XYZ file of C-alpha atoms in Angstrom:
481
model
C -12.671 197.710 118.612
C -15.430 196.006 120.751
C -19.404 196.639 120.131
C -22.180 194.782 120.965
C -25.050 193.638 118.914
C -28.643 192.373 119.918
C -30.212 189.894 118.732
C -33.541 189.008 120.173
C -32.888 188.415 123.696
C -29.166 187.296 123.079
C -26.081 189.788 122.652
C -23.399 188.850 120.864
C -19.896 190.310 121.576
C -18.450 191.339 117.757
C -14.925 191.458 117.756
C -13.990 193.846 115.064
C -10.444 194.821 112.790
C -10.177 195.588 109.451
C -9.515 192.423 108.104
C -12.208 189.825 110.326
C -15.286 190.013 111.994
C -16.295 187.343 113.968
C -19.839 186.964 115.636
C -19.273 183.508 116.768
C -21.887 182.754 120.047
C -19.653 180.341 120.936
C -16.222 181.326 120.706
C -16.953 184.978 121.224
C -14.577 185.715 124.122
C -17.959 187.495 126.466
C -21.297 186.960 125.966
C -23.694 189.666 127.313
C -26.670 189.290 128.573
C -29.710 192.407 129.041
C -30.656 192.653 133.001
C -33.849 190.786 133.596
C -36.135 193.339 133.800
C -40.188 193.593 133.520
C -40.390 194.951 130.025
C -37.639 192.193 128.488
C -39.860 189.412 130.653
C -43.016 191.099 128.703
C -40.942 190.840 125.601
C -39.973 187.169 125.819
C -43.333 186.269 126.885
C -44.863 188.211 124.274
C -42.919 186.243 121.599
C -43.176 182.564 122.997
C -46.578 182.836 124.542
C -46.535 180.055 126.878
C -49.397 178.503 128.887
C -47.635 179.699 131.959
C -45.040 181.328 133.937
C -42.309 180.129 136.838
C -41.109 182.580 138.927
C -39.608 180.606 141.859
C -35.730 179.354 140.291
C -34.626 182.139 138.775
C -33.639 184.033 142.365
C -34.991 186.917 144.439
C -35.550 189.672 140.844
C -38.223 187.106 139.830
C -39.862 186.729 142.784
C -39.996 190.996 142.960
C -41.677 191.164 139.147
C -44.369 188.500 140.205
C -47.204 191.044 141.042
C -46.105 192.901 138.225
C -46.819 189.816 135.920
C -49.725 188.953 137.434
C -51.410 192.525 137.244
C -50.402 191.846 133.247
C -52.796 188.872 133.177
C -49.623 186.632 132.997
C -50.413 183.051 134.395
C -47.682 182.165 137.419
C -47.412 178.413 137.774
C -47.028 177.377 141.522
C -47.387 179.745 144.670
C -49.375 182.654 143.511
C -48.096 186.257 142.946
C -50.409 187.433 146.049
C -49.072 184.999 148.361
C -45.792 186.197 147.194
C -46.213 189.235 148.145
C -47.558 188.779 151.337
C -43.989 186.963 152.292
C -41.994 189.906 150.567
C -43.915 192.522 152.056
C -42.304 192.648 155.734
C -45.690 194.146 156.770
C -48.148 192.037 155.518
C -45.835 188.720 156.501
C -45.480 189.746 160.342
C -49.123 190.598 160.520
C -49.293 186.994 159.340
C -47.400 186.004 161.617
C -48.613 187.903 164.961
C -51.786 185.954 163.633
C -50.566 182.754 163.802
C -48.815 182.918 167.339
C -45.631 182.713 165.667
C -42.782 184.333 166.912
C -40.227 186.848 164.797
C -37.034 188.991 165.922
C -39.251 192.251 167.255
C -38.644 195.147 164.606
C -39.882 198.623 163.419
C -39.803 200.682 160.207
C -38.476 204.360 160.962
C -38.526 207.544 159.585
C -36.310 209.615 161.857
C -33.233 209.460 163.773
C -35.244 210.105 166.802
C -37.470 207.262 166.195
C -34.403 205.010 165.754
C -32.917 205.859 169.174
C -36.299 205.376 170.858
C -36.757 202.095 169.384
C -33.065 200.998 170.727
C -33.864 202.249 173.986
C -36.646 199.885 173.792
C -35.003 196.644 172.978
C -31.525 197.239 173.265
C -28.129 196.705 171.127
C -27.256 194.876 169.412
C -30.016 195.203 166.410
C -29.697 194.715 162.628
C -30.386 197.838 160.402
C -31.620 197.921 157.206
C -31.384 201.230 155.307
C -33.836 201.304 152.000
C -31.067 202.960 150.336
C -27.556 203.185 151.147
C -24.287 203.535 149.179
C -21.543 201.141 148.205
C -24.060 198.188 148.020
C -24.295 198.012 151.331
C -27.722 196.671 152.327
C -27.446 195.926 156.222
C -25.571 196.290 158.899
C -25.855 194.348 162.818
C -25.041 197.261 164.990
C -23.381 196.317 168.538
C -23.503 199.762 169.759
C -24.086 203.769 169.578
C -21.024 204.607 167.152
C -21.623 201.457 165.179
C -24.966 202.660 164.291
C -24.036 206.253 163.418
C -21.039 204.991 161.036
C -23.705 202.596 159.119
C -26.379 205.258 159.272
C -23.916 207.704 157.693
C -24.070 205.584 154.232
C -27.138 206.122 154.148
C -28.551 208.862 151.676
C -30.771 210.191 154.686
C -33.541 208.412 156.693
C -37.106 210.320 156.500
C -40.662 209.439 154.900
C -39.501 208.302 151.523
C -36.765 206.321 152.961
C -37.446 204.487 156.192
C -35.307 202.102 158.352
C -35.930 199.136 159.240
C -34.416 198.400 162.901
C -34.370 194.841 164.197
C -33.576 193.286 167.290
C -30.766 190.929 166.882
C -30.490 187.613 169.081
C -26.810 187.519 169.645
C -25.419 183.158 170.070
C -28.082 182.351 168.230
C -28.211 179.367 165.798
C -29.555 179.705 161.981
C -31.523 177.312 160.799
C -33.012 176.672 157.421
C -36.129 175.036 155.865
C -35.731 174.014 152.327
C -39.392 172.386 151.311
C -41.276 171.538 148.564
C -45.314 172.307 149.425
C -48.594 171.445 147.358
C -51.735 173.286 147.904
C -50.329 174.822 151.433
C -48.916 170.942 152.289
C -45.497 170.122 152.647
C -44.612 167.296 150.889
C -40.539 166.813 151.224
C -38.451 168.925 153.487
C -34.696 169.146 154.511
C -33.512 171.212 157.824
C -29.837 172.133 157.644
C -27.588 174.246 160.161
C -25.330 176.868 159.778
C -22.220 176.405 161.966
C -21.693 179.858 162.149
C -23.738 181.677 164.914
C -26.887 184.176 163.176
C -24.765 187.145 161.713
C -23.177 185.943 158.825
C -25.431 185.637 155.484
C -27.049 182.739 154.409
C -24.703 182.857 151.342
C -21.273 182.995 153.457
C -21.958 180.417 156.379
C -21.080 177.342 156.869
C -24.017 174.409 156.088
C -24.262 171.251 157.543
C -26.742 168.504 156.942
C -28.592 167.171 158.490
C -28.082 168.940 161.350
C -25.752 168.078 163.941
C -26.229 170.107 166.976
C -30.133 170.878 167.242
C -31.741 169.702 169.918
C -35.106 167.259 168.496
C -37.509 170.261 170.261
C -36.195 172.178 168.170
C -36.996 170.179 165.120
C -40.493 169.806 166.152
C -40.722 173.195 167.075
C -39.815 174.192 162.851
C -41.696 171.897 161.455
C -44.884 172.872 162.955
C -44.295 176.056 162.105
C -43.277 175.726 158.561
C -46.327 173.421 158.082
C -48.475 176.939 159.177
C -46.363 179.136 157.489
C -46.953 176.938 153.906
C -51.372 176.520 155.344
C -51.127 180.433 155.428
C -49.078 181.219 152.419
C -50.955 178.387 150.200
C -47.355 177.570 149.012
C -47.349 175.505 145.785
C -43.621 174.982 144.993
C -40.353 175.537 146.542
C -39.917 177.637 149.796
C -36.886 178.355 152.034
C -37.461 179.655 155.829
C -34.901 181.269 157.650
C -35.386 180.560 161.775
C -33.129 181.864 164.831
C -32.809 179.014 167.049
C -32.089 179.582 170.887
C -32.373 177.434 173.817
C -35.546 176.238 171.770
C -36.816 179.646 171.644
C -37.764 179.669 167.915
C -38.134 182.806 165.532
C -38.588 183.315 161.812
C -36.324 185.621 160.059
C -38.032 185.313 156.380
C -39.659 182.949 154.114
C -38.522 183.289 150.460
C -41.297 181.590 147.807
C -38.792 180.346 145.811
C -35.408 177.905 145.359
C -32.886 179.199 147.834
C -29.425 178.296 147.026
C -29.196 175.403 149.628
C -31.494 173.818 147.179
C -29.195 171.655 145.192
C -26.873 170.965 148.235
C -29.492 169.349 150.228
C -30.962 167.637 147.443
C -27.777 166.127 146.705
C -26.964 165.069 150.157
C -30.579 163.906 150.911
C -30.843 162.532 147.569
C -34.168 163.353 146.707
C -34.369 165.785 143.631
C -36.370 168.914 145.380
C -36.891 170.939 142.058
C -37.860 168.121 140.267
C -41.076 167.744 142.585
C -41.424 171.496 142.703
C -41.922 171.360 139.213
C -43.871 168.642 138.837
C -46.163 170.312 141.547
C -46.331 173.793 139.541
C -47.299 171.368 136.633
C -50.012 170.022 138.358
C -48.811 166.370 137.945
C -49.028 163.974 140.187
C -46.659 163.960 143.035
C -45.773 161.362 146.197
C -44.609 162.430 149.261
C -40.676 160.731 149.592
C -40.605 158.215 152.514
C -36.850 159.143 152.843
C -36.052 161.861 155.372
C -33.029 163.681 157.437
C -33.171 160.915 160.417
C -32.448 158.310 157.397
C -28.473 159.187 156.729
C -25.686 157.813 157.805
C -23.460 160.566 156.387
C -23.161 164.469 156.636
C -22.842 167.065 154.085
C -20.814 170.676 154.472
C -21.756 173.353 152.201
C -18.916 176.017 152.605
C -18.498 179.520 151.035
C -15.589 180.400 148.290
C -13.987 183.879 148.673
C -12.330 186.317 146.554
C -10.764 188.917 148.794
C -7.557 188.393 147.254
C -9.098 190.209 144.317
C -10.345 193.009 146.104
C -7.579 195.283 146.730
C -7.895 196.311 150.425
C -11.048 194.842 150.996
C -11.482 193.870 155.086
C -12.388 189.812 155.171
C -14.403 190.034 157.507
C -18.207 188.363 157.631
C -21.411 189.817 158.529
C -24.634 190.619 157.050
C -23.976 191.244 153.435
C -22.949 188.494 151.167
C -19.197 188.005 150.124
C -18.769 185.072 148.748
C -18.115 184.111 144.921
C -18.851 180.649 144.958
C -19.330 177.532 147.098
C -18.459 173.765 147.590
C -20.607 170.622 148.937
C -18.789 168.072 150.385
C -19.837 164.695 152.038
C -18.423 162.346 154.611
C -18.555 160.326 156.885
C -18.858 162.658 159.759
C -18.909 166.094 160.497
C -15.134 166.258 160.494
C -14.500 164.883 157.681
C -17.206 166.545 155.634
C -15.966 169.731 157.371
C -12.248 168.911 156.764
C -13.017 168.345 152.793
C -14.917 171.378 152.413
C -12.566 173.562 154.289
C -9.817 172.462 151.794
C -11.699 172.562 148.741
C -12.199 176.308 148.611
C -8.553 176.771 149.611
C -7.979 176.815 153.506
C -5.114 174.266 154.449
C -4.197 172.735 157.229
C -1.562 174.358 159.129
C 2.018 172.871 159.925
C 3.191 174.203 163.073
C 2.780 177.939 163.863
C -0.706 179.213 164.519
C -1.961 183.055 165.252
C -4.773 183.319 167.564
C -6.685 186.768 168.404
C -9.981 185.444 169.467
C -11.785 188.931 169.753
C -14.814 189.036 172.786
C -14.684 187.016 176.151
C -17.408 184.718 174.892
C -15.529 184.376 171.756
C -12.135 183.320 173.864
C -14.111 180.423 175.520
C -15.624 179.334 172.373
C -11.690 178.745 171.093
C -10.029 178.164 174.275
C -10.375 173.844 173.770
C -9.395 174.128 170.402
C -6.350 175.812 171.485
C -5.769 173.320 174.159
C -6.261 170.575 170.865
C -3.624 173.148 168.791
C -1.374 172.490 171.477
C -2.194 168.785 171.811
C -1.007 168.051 168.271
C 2.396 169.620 168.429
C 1.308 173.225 167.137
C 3.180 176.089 168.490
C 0.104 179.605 169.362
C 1.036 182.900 168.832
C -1.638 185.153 170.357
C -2.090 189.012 170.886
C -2.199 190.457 174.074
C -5.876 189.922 175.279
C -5.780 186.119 173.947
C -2.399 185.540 174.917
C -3.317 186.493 179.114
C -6.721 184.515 178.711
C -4.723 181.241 177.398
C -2.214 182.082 180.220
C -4.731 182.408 182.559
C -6.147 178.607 181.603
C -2.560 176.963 181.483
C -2.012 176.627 177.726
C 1.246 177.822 176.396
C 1.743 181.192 173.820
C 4.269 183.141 172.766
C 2.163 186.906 172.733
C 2.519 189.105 170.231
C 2.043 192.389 169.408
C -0.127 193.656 165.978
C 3.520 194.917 164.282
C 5.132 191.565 165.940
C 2.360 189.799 164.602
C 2.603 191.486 160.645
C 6.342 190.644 161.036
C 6.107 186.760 161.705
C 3.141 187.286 158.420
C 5.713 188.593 155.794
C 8.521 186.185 157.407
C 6.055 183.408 156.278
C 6.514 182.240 159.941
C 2.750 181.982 160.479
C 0.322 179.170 158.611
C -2.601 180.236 159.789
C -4.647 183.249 160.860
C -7.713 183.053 163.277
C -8.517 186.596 163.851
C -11.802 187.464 165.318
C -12.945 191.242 165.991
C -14.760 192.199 168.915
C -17.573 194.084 167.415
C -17.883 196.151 164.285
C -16.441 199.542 165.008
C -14.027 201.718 163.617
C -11.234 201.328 166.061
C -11.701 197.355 166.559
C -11.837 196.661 162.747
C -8.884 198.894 162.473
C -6.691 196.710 164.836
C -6.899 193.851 163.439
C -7.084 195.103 159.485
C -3.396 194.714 158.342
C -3.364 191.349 159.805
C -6.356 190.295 157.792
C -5.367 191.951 154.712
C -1.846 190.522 155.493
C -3.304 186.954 155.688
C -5.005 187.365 152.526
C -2.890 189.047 150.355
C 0.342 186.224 151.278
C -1.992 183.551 150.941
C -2.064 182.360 154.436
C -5.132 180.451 155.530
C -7.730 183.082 157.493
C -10.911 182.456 159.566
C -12.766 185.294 161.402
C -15.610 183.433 163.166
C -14.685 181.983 166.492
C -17.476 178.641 165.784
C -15.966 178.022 162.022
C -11.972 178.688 163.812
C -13.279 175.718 166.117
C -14.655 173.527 164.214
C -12.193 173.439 162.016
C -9.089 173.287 164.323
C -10.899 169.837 165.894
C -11.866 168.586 162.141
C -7.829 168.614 161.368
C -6.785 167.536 165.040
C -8.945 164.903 164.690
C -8.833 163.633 160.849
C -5.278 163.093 159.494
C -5.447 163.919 155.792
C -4.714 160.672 154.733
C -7.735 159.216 156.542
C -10.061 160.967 154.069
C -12.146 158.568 152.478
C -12.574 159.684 148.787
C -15.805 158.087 147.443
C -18.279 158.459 145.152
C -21.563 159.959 145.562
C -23.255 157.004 144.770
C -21.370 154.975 147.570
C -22.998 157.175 150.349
């Protein structure tokens, strides 16, 4: 028999039988921990009585009980708790915004169905939806079209005055770009830009990282650090801040600002090799703090953060990216170049590269294009495509050999173990397009066959392992970069 004991703000797992009880804390084989919660913050605080208060590692739930703190007469070191909540409130940070001539995705909180649809008639699909309560955990949703919408909508508990919607319009091809920054006093004193190889769509926590950035265009750079710089002015940011920016043809918008460590924090701080936290918490301290003279431009080398799954646990789960986080865990690679960096990253959190037989169903005509030269690269390097019927006549139609397949053809060459890789893509979000390609995926997954679903990673990838042989990775130390 199993029961837990507190003690002070541990809990100790006692393993129990007649003849031992052990309440070892470190062999114990769980250790439990309370949820971090107001009143247990008021109780540990109570007890230790410090001279002040950090809010800004410890994720988004500290970040929430900041006001709370404050209104308690408890002293937050750093960015103050109502600056925080003038970036959490999604109010209070657009008016900030509008007021600063800086541009955000155009959005609207609603109370009614009717509202929604007039909204959407306004700006168009596709738009991101955020329910303030839903079932299932499922917080948002990007919504391509009219049945999309309703599905989401229906896990909702109900949309009125108590529980409004907020609708967003969503830049579809857009790049995401992030701002990781240290800031004194409103300044920014370090900084690191990264770039998500994935197009805007997938979560921060599931994409694909690379830094510095390889692909933005130096307006574009400008363009976020000038408004970062305002955004820290405004917010009187003392600490660490991440900003979340849709990049397009160097039209720039913000998605969010978060007052705290993000979790790109320790990647780019490794690859940039300038401890962020450490002068985030010297700043919070109040000590003395110089500004590094290293920055992005400096490195000769690129660093990958890519996401760890664990569909394979998750009986029937659909793999298949988008708003909500799915990932378990993540790996930062370096290297040489973007391929290589890619190519170690991919393979560290399990993908491998493929020996001869490749399945290709590459989802909307944009999509297609996006894959068709890394098919033509596939074919380059000996690899044989198989390719459903849409793919397999838009390959056909630009001269690069397939055998098509049908989806029970396709599930066939699967359980043969005929296929070593799966790049399945789906068009949009909707019942009938998730459902086509759904046994493939879960196929894929549960036979341990390498999967992608995102037509830029699928890309990228493919020309990482047509272009670096395996035994061309360098293997080095971090200090040798």
């Amino acid at each position: 028999m199993n029961t837990i004991r507190k003690e002070g703000y541990r809990s100790v797992m006692i393993n129990y039988n007649p003849e031992t009880v052990s309440t070892d804390y470190d062999m114990c084989d769980r250790l439990y921990f309370d949820e971090l919660t107001f009143e247990r913050v008021m109780d540990i605080y109570d007890l230790e009585l410090p001279k002040g208060m950090v809010v800004s590692t410890g994720g988004q739930i500290p970040n929430n009980l900041a006001v709370r703190l404050d209104n308690h007469n408890v002293p937050i070191l750093g960015t103050q708790a109502c600056d925080i909540d003038r970036a959490e409130d999604r109010a209070k940070f657009s008016a900030m915004l509008g007021a600063c001539g800086i541009d955000q995705p155009e959005w609207s909180a609603l109370t009614s169905m009717e509202d929604i649809d007039r909204f959407i008639e306004k700006v168009g699909f596709p738009v991101l939806v955020r329910p303030s309560y839903v079932l299932s955990g499922a917080a948002m949703n990007v919504c391509s079209n009219k049945d999309e919408l309703e599905r989401f909508l229906q896990l909702a508990a109900n949309v009125s005055e108590d529980h409004p919607v907020v609708v967003s319009k969503f830049m579809m091809h857009a790049k995401e770009v992030e701002m990781d920054a240290v800031a004194q006093n409103g300044e920014i004193i370090a900084y690191a830009i990264s770039e998500h190889v994935e197009f805007a769509g997938v979560h921060s926590g599931d994409a694909t990282i690379q830094f510095p950035p390889q692909k933005l265009y130096v307006e574009t750079v400008r363009r976020i650090k000038k408004i970062s710089r305002e955004i820290a002015k405004q917010l009187n940011i003392s600490g660490p801040f991440n900003i979340q920016y849709l990049a397009k043809d160097n039209d720039i918008k913000v998605i969010e600002c978060n007052l705290r460590a993000s979790r790109s924090f320790p990647f780019v701080s490794k690859v940039l090799k300038i401890n962020l936290i450490e002068l985030a918490t010297r700043v919070m301290l109040g000590l003395p703090v110089e500004k590094p003279k290293k920055n992005l431009f400096d490195l000769d080398y690129v660093g990958i953060k890519a996401s760890q799954f664990s569909f394979n646990r998750l009986q029937k789960a659909d793999p298949v990216l988008g708003v909500d986080m799915a990932s378990t865990g993540e790996v930062g690679c370096i290297g040489e170049d973007t391929n290589t960096a890619l190519l170690k990253s991919m393979l560290s959190v399990g993908l491998r590269i493929p020996k001869k037989n490749v399945l290709l169903s590459t989802g909307t005509a944009k999509q297609k294009v996006a894959m068709l030269s890394a098919a033509k690269e596939l074919i380059a390097n000996g690899y044989q495509i198989f390719a459903t019927s849409g793919t397999s006549d838009f390959l056909e139609q630009n001269e690069v050999p397939n055998t098509k397949v049908d989806w029970d053809e396709a599930l066939a060459l699967l359980h043969n173990h005929e296929l070593d890789m799966v790049v399945n893509i789906p068009k949009n979000l909707t019942v009938r397009e998730l459902g086509n390609g759904y046994r493939i995926r879960r196929a894929a997954i549960d036979l341990n066959i390498p999967l992608i679903t995102n037509s830029r990673l699928a890309a990228a990838f493919i020309h990482a392992f047509c272009t670096v042989k395996p035994e061309e990775i360098d293997i080095k130390s971090w200090d040798e970069y």
